[in-house]
Amino acid sequence: MKIPSHIPPVISPRVVRAIADELNRRSLLYYHKNLGFPVLHGGQPPVMAPYIEAICYVLQELAEGRIKRLIITVPPRHGKSEITAASFGSWMFGQDPSLKIMLASYGIELSGPQVANAKAIIASDRFRRIFPRTRIKRGMNRADVFGTTAGGEFRAVSQGGAATGFGADILIVDDLSKADEALTFAGREKAITFYRNSLPSRFDNPADGRVIVIQQRLHEEDLVGFLLDVGGFYHLNLPAMAEFDEVIPLSGGREWYRRKGDLLDPIRFPQSYLDHQRLLMGNRFYAAQYQQDPIASDGSLIKWAWFGQYSRVKNRSYYLKIVQSWDPAITERIHSDYSVGQTWGYRDGKWYLLDLIRAKLEYPRLRERVLEWHRQWRADALLIEGVSIGLSLAQDMRREMLPGKIVSETPRGSKQDRLASRSAQLETGDYLLPEAAPWLADFRRELLAFPDGRHDDQVDAMVQFLEFVYDRPSWVRATYGPDGRRTDPIIRSSLRRRSY
């Protein structure tokens, strides 16, 4: 008998369950929603938000080897420990029951319960059906460690305890500092020293070892700040309120278009709650813990609101003048300064910051980058700070017979005084930044932290540029149209009314 086409096919419950089981095996996101979280919460699924999908996506990328070192920064009480330790940890044992995972936190009272949560998920009937090869080893009844019959192990450690003597394939670092301890230099150094000396050396196979660091930001020089300085980490940054438009990848080739002002979890953490937390904590602590920005946005010398915005970089012919400003350094050591280069373009009375390089380079590579960038942008002026290695760099650039000006001058006065003298110049609103750029967040953080931040190389390069265009109005004026009419407000005569 032929079944009429308008009658949908019936899928048996057995087939539906088999499909769901396979999705649990393949997708961490599906697993967290339908197995990990419900086991720990009486069968209730989580209230989903895009940030949960984003976290699951980068964790799966790490599980599949496309990411080796991962940092996730997210506000408190957003479920980061359950997702990363309990759900991800138990799911990874389903993939490979012989894995060894180490979870490090500031205290065993934080890491221990998440190890117990992972154990509870693995012991559930549904997990046992989906992952039949993974079984808890009997005889390990401690709250901070359990093993599998395949030789795997999930162990919690803390700053005060010992991590030596135990190996790991995956290292999860979840809040290595308490909030109050991270406010002191000694507390921050204790966490960083524990990480450097005790954790990465635990890998059984260093070439394949994977690291996840997940926490709320607490200070510019906390563990995340240190690791971002070292480099080599993929960073998923999730402020409670988006500060600029961004596109965040999700699983299945999807993307999360997060707009400026969008809340991370508007159901559980609405605007009214965040406003209350800001009043309760103060701007500085709120900016660190909720916005993942350890420097409050009302910087003492520079206001972010002074900068205008532009949507996209045009091609070179659009800009009447291009100025490149370099603050060079010559070492690749972890705690050394960065070499910073900035490219500014001029058009219709406005200066646009078009691109920025910030890297730790030995001199041959630094020289090569300066030449490459100058040729790429066909710069009209190349500014190099005239101290230390900058003097040699400027001489090398002159030997190359580069077109345009090459200016190398020794800075006069303190960094703070030089920037303060340029504040009225910035307040004109004639200096524009891109709406989005890979380097924008670091640039903002350094400017607003000055003079108390760890680095000031980007500030130095910008001030050098500002001094150059202010002190050479005739050179700037030469960029005007063929009729010679003056339309540019960023020259000295337009600022005579302002006080420096």
mmCIF file of C-alpha atoms in Angstrom, residues 362-375 393:
data_model
loop_
_atom_site.group_PDB
_atom_site.id
_atom_site.type_symbol
_atom_site.label_atom_id
_atom_site.label_comp_id
_atom_site.label_asym_id
_atom_site.label_seq_id
_atom_site.Cartn_x
_atom_site.Cartn_y
_atom_site.Cartn_z
ATOM 1 C CA GLU A 362 64.786 41.721 17.387
ATOM 2 C CA TYR A 363 66.435 44.480 15.362
ATOM 3 C CA PRO A 364 66.686 42.742 11.940
ATOM 4 C CA ARG A 365 62.982 41.891 11.963
ATOM 5 C CA LEU A 366 62.067 45.356 13.286
ATOM 6 C CA ARG A 367 64.010 47.022 10.464
ATOM 7 C CA GLU A 368 62.292 44.760 7.947
ATOM 8 C CA ARG A 369 58.818 45.558 9.297
ATOM 9 C CA VAL A 370 59.434 49.322 9.174
ATOM 10 C CA LEU A 371 60.540 49.091 5.538
ATOM 11 C CA GLU A 372 57.632 46.823 4.564
ATOM 12 C CA TRP A 373 55.074 49.085 6.191
ATOM 13 C CA HIS A 374 56.521 52.259 4.698
ATOM 14 C CA ARG A 375 56.364 50.765 1.201
ATOM 15 C CA LEU A 393 66.894 52.665 12.842
#
